[in-house]
Short mmCIF file of C-alpha atoms and ligand atoms in Angstrom, two decimals:
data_model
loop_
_atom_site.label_atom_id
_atom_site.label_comp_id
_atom_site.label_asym_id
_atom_site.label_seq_id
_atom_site.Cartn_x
_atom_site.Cartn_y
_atom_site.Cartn_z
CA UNK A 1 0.00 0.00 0.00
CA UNK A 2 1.56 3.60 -0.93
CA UNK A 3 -0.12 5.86 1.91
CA UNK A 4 -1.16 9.41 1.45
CA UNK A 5 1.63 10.53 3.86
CA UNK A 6 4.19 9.32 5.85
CA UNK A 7 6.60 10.71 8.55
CA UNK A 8 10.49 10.76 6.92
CA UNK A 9 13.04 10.04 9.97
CA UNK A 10 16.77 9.63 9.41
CA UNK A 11 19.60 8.53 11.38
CA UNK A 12 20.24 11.73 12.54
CA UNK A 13 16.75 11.92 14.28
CA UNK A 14 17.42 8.52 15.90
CA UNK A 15 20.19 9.05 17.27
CA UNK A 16 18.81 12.77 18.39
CA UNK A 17 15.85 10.68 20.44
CA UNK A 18 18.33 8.16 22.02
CA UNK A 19 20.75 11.24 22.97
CA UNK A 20 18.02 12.59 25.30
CA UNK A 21 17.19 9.22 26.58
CA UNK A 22 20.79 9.05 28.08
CA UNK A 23 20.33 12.28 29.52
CA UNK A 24 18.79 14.00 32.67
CA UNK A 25 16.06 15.45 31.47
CA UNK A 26 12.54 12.88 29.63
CA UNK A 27 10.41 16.14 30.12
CA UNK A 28 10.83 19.55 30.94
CA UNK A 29 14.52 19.81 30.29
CA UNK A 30 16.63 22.08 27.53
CA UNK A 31 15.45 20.65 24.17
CA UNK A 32 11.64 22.10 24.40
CA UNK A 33 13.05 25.39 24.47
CA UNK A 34 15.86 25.16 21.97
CA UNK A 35 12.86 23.40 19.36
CA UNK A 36 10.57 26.28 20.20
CA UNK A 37 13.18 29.31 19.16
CA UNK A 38 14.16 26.58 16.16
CA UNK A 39 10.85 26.88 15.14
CA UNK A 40 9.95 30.84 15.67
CA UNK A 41 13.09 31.57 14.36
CA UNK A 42 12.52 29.82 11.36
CA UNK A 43 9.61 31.23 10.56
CA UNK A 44 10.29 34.67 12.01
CA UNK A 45 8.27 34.78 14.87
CA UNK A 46 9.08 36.19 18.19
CA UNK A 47 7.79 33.28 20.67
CA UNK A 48 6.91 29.63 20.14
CA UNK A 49 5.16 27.74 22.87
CA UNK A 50 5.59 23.44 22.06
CA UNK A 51 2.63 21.32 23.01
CA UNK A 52 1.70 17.85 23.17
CA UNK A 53 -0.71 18.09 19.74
CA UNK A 54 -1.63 21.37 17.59
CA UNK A 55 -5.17 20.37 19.04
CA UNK A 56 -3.33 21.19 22.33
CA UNK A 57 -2.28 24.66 20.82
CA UNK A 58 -5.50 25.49 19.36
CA UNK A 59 -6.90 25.05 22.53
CA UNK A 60 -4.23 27.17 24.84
CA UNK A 61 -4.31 29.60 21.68
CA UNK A 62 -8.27 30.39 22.22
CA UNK A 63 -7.91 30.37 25.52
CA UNK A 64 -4.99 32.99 25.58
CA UNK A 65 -7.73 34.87 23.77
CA UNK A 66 -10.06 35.12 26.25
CA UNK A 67 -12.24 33.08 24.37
CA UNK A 68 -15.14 32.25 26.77
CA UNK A 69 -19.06 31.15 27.09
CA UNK A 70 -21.22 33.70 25.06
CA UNK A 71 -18.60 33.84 23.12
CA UNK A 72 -18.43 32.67 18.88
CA UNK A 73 -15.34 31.03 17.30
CA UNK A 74 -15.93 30.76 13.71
CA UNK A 75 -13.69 28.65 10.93
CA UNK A 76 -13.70 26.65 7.65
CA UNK A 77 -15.96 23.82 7.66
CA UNK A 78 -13.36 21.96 5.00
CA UNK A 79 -10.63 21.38 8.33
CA UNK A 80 -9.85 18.14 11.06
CA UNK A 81 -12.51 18.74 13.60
CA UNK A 82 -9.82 20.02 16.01
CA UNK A 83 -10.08 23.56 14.32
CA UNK A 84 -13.68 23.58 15.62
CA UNK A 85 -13.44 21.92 18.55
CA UNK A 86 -11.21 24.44 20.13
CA UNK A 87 -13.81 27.07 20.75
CA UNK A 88 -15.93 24.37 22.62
CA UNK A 89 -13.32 23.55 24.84
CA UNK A 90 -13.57 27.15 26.28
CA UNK A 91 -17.28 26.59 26.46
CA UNK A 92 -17.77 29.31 23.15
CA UNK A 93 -19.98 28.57 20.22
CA UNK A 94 -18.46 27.60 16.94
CA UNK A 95 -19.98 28.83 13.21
CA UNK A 96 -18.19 28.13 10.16
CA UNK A 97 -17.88 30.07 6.91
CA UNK A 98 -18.08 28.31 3.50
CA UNK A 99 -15.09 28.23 1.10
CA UNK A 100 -13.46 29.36 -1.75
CA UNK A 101 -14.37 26.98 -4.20
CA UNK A 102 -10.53 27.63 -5.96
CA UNK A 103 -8.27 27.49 -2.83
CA UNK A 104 -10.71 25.50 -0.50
CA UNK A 105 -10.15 27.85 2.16
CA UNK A 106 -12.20 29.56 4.03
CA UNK A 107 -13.77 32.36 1.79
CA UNK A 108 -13.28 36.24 2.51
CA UNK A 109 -16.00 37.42 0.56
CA UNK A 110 -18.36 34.58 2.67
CA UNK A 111 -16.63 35.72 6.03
CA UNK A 112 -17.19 39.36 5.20
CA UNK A 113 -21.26 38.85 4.05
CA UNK A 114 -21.50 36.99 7.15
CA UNK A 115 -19.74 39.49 9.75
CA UNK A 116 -22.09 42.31 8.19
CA UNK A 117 -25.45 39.94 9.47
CA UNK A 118 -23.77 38.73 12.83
CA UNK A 119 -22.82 42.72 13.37
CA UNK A 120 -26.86 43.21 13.24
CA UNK A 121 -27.51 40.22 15.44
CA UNK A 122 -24.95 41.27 17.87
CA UNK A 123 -23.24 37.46 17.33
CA UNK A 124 -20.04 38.87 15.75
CA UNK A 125 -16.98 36.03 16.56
CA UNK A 126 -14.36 36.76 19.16
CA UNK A 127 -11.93 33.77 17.60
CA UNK A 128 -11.69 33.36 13.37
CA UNK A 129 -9.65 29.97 12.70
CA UNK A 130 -8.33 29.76 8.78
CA UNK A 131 -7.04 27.16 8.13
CA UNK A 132 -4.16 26.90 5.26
CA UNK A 133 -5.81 23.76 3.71
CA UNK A 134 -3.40 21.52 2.42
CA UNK A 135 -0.53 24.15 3.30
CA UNK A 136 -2.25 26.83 0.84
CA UNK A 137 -2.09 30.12 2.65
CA UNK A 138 -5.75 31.66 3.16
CA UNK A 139 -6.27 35.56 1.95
CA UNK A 140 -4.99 36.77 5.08
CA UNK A 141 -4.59 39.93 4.12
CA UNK A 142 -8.16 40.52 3.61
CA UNK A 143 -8.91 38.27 7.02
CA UNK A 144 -6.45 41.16 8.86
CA UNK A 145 -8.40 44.01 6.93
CA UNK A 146 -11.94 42.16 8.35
CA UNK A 147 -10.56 41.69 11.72
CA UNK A 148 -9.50 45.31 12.38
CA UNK A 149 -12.89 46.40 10.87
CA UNK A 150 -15.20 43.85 13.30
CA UNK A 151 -12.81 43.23 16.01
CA UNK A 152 -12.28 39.60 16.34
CA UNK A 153 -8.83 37.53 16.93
CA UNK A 154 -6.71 35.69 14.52
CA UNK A 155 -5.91 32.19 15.28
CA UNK A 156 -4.39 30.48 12.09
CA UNK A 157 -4.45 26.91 11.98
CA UNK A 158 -1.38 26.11 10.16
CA UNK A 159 -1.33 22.46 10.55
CA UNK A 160 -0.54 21.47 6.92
CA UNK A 161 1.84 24.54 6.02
CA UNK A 162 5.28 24.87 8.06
CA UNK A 163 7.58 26.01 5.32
CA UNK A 164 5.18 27.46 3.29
CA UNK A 165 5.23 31.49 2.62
CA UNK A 166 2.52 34.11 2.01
CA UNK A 167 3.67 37.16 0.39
CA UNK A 168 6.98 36.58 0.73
CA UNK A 169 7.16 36.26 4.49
CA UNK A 170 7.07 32.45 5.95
CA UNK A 171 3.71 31.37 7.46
CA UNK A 172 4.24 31.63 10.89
CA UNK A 173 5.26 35.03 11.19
CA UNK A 174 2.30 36.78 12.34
CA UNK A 175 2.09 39.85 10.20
CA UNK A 176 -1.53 38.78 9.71
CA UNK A 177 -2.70 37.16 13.22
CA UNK A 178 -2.46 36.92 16.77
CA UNK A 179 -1.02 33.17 16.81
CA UNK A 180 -0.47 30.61 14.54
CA UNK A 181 -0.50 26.86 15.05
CA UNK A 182 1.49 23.99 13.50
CA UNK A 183 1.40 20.62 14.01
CA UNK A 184 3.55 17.78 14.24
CA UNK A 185 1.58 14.46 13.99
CA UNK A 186 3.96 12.13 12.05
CA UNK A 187 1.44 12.92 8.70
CA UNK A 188 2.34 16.47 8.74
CA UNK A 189 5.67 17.82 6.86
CA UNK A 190 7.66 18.02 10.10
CA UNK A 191 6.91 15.42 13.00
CA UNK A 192 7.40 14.88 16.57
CA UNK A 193 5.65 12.03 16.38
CA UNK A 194 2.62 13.68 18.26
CA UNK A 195 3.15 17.46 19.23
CA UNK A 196 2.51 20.87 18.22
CA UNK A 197 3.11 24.47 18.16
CA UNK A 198 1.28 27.80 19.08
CA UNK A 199 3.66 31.21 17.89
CA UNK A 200 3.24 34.85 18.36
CA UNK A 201 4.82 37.88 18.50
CA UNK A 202 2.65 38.99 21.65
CA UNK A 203 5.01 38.42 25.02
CA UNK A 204 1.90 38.96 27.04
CA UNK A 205 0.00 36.01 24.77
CA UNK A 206 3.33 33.63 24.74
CA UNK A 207 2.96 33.85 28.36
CA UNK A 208 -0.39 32.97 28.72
CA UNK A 209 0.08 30.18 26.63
CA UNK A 210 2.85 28.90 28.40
CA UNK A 211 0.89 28.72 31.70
CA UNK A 212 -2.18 27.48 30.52
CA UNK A 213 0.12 24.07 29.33
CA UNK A 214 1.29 23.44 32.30
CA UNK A 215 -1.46 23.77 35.19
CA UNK A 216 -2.02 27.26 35.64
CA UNK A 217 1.37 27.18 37.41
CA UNK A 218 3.83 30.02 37.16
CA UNK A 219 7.32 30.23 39.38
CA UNK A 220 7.92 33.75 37.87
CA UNK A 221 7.41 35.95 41.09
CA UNK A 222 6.78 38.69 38.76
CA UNK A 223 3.59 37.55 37.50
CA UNK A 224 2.24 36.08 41.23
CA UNK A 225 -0.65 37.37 43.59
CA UNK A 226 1.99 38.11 46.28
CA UNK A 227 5.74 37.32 47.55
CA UNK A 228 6.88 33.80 46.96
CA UNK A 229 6.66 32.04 50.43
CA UNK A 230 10.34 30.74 49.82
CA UNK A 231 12.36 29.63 46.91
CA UNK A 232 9.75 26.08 46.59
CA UNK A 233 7.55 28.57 45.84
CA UNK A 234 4.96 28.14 42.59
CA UNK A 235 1.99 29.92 42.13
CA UNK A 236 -1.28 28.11 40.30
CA UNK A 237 -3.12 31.93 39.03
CA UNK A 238 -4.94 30.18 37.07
CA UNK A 239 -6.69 26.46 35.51
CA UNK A 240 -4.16 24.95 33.08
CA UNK A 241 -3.59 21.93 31.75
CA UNK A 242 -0.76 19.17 31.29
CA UNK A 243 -0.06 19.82 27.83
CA UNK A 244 3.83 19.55 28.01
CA UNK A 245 5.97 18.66 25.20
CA UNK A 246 8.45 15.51 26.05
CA UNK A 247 12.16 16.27 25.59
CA UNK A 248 12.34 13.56 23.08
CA UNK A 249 9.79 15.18 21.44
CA UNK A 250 11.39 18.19 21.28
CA UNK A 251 15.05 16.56 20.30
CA UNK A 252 13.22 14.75 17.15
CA UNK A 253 11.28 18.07 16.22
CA UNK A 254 14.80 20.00 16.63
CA UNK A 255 16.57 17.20 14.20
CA UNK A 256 13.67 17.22 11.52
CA UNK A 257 13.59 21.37 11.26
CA UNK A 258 17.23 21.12 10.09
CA UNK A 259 15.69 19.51 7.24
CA UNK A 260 11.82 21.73 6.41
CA UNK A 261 13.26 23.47 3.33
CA UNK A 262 14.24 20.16 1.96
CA UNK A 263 10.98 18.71 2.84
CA UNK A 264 9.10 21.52 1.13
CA UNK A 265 11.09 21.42 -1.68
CA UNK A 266 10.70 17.73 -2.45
CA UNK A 267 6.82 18.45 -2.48
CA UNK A 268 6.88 20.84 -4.73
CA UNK A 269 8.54 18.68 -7.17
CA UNK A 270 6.35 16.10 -6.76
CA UNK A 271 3.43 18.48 -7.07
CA UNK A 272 4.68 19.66 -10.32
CA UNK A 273 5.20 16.14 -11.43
CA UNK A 274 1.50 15.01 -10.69
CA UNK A 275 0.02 18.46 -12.49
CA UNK A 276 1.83 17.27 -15.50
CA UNK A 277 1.44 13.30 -14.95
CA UNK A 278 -2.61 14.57 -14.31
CA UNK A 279 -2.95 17.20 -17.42
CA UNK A 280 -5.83 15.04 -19.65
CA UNK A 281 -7.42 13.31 -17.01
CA UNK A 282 -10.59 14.16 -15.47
CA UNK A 283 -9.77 15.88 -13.01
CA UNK A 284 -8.84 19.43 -11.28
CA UNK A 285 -5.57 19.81 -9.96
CA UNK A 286 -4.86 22.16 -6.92
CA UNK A 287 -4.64 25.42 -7.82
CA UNK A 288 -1.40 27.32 -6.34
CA UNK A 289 -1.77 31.16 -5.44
CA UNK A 290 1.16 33.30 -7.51
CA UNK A 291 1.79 34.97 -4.50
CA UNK A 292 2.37 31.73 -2.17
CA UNK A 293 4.67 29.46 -1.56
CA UNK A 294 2.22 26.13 -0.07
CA UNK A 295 3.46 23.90 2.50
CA UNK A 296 1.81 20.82 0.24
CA UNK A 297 0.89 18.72 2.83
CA UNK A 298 -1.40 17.35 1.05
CA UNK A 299 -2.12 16.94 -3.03
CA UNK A 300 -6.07 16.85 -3.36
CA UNK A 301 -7.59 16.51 -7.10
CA UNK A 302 -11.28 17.06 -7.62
CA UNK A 303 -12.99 15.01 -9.94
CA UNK A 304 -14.97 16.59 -12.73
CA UNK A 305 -17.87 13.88 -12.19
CA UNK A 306 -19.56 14.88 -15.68
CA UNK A 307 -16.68 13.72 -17.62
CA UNK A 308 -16.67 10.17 -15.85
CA UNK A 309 -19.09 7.54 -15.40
CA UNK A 310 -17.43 6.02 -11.87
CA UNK A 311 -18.71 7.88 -8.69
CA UNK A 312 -16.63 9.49 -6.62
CA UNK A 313 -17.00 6.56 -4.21
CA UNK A 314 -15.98 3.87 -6.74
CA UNK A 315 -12.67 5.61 -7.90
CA UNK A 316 -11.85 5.90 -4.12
CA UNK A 317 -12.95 2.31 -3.67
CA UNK A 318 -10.65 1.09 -6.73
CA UNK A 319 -7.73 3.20 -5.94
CA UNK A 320 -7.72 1.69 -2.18
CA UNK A 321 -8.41 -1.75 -4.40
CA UNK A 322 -5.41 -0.77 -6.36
CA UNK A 323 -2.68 -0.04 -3.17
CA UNK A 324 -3.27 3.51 -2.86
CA UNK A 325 -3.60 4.75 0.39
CA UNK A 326 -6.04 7.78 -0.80
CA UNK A 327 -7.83 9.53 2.00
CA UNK A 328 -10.59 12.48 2.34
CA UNK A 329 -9.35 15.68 3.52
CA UNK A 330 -12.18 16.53 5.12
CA UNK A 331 -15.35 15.48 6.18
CA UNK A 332 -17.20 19.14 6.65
CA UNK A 333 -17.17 19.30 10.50
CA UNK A 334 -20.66 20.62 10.15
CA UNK A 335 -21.76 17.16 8.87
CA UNK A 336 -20.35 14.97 12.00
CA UNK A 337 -22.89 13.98 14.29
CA UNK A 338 -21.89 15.72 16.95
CA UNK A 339 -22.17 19.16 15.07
CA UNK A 340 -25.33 18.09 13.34
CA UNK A 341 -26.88 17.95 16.80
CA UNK A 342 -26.02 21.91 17.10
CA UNK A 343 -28.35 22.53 14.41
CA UNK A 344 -26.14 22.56 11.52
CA UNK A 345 -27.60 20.80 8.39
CA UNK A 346 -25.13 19.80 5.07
CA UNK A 347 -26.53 22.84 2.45
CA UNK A 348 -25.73 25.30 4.96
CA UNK A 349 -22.00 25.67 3.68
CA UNK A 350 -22.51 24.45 -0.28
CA UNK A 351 -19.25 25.13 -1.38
CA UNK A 352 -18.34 22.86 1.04
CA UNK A 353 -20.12 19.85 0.36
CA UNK A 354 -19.26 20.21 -3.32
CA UNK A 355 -15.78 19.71 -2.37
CA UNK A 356 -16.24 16.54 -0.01
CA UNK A 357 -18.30 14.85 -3.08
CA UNK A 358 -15.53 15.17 -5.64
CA UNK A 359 -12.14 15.72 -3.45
CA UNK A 360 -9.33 12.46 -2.89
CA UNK A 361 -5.93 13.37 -1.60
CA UNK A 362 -3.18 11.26 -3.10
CA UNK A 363 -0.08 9.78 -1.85
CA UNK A 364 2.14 13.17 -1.41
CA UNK A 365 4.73 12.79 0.96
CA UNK A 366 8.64 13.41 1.78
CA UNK A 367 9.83 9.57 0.22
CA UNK A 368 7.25 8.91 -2.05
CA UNK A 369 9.43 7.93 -5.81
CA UNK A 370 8.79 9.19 -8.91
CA UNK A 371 8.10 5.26 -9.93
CA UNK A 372 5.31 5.38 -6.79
CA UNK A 373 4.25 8.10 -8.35
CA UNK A 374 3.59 6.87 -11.43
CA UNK A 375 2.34 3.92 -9.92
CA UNK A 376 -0.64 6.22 -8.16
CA UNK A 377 -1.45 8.08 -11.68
CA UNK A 378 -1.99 4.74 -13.67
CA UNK A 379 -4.62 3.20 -10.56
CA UNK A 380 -6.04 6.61 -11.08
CA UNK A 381 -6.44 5.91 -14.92
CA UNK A 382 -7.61 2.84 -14.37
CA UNK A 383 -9.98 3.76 -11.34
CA UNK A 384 -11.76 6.86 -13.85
CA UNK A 385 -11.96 4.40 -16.77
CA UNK A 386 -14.66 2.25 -15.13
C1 LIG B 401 -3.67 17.46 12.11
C2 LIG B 401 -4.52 18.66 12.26
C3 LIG B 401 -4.89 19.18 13.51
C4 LIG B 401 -4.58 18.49 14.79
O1 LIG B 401 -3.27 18.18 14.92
P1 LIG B 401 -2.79 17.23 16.12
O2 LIG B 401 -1.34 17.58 16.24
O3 LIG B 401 -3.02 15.83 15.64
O4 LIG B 401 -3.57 17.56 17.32
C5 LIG B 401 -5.60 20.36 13.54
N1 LIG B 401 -5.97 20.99 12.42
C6 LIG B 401 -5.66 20.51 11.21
C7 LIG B 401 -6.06 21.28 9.99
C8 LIG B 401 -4.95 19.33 11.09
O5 LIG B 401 -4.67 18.83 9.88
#
């Protein structure tokens, strides 16, 4: 079976994870800090905080934010239900705003028609999640224009796009948002195996974030109710969580970063292969943004359904038939169950839905060979000839 991702991991990153074994510190030691300037540095923030899961850092993100009951996080229904589920860890609401049916993201010109009716039923969001869907930077420059205009926060869920760029400047950097989130589950470009990453520019944020990851709990005297009863002292000012990073975590995340440009890079190529390898067949390639550089985390083709005779379903169906790990990137979080209780029915978000009935993400990932690769486009033939 070729999957649709797969984690890359060297020597190097081996022997990185059994260095920190022989050392003093598991958790809690020198490599969690050292990953999280590797990683702000890189992509020119001021402050990374490293968590257990990007979930993790969506949640300590939001809740940085002040995000609270009464309270509306909006994002993109096209996402991993994390994005959503964020705002109802802090007890908020969550909306979502259809997308843009060329870069799947969430749509400015939806979010704007839809801040203009919650302005007149006083339900305007606190939190807006984009999310860079398949590591394709959202219009965040329009997102920043509509944020300053109806006052909500900026919490970009950059799970799929480390390494990627947006107007020159690496995603990550904040120009366009309070925090940004990556992720390093081992399907993502850079892993940790699980863990993840909240950065900002905003000390007071960074802070906040760091606290709310580990209990609440602060030893900075500085930032406590009153004098530390001796030097044992810690202070809990407020209710945290244990969402600490492991050193070996850290040490892996550290060894893999050396390598991000490389990983993006190899995408790309492979991206460029598949839009030619894909040309005459039935189906749309992703479109890339002139002014962005993607992360490519994933490679999603839409089907153009009037052109073939197999459903969607059966070309999925004979591709996993044929040894291709293909997978659905994603089932609109309005649709699950759990959300569908909330009220939410499937036409509310169109553009959506459209999407989940056509899209497959194939095999795109760090080792995959041009042979694999050819191997994927002929199943794909084969699976649209049917
Ligand atoms: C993977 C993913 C997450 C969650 O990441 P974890 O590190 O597994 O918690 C959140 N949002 C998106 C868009 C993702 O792809």
């Amino acid at each position: 079976m070729i999957p649709y991702g797969r984690q890359e991991i060297t020597q190097e990153d081996i022997d990185a994870v059994v260095e920190v074994l022989k050392s003093d510190f598991l958790t809690q030691g020198p490599k969690v800090p050292e990953f999280e300037n590797t990683v702000a540095t890189h992509v020119g923030a001021k402050f990374g905080v490293a968590v257990n899961s990007a979930t993790s850092a969506l949640h300590v993100a939001c809740a940085a934010l002040d995000l609270e009951e009464g309270d509306w996080l909006w994002t993109s229904p096209v996402t991993f239900v994390a994005s959503a589920n964020c705002g109802l860890y802090c007890g908020a609401k969550v909306d979502f705003v259809d997308i843009d049916p060329r870069t799947y993201n969430l749509c400015p010109d939806a979010l704007e028609r839809k801040l203009e009716q919650a302005r007149e039923q006083d339900r305007l969001p606190k939190v807006v999640v984009p999310v860079h869907l398949s590591g394709q930077p959202c219009d965040m420059e329009r997102i920043k224009a509509l944020s300053d205009r109806y006052g909500f926060r900026i919490v970009e869920d950059a799970s799929h796009a480390i390494g990627g760029q947006y107007q020159g400047e690496f995603i990550g950097s904040g120009r366009f948002s309070d925090i940004t989130v990556f992720s390093f589950h081992p399907v993502k470009i850079v892993t940790t195996a699980e863990g993840g990453m909240a950065v900002t520019n905003d000390a007071e944020l960074a802070q906040r974030m760091e606290m709310l990851r580990s209990h609440g709990i602060t030893r900075d005297p500085t930032r406590m109710t009153h004098e530390p009863d001796g030097p044992w002292y810690y202070q809990q000012v407020g209710l945290g969580f244990n969402y600490r990073m492991t050193e070996l975590q850290a040490a892996l995340g550290v060894s893999q970063m050396a390598r991000l440009d490389d990983f993006v890079k190899r995408r790309h190529e492979l991206a460029r292969r598949y839009d030619e390898l894909l040309a005459d067949l039935p189906v749309l390639s992703p479109w890339q943004h002139p002014d962005s550089y993607s992360g490519l985390h994933l490679y999603v083709i839409r089907l153009k359904l009037g052109e073939i005779r197999a459903s969607h379903r059966e070309v999925f169906e004979s591709l996993r038939k044929q040894g291709i790990g293909v997978n659905l990137h994603y089932i609109p979080v309005h649709t699950q169950p759990f959300y569908e209780a909330m009220g939410f029915a499937p036409d509310d978000f169109p553009e959506s839905m459209r999407y989940y009935n056509e899209a497959i993400s194939i095999p795109m990932y760090h080792g995959l060979t041009f042979e694999q690769q050819d191997a994927v486009v002929a199943a794909l033939k084969q699976a649209l000839s049917v």
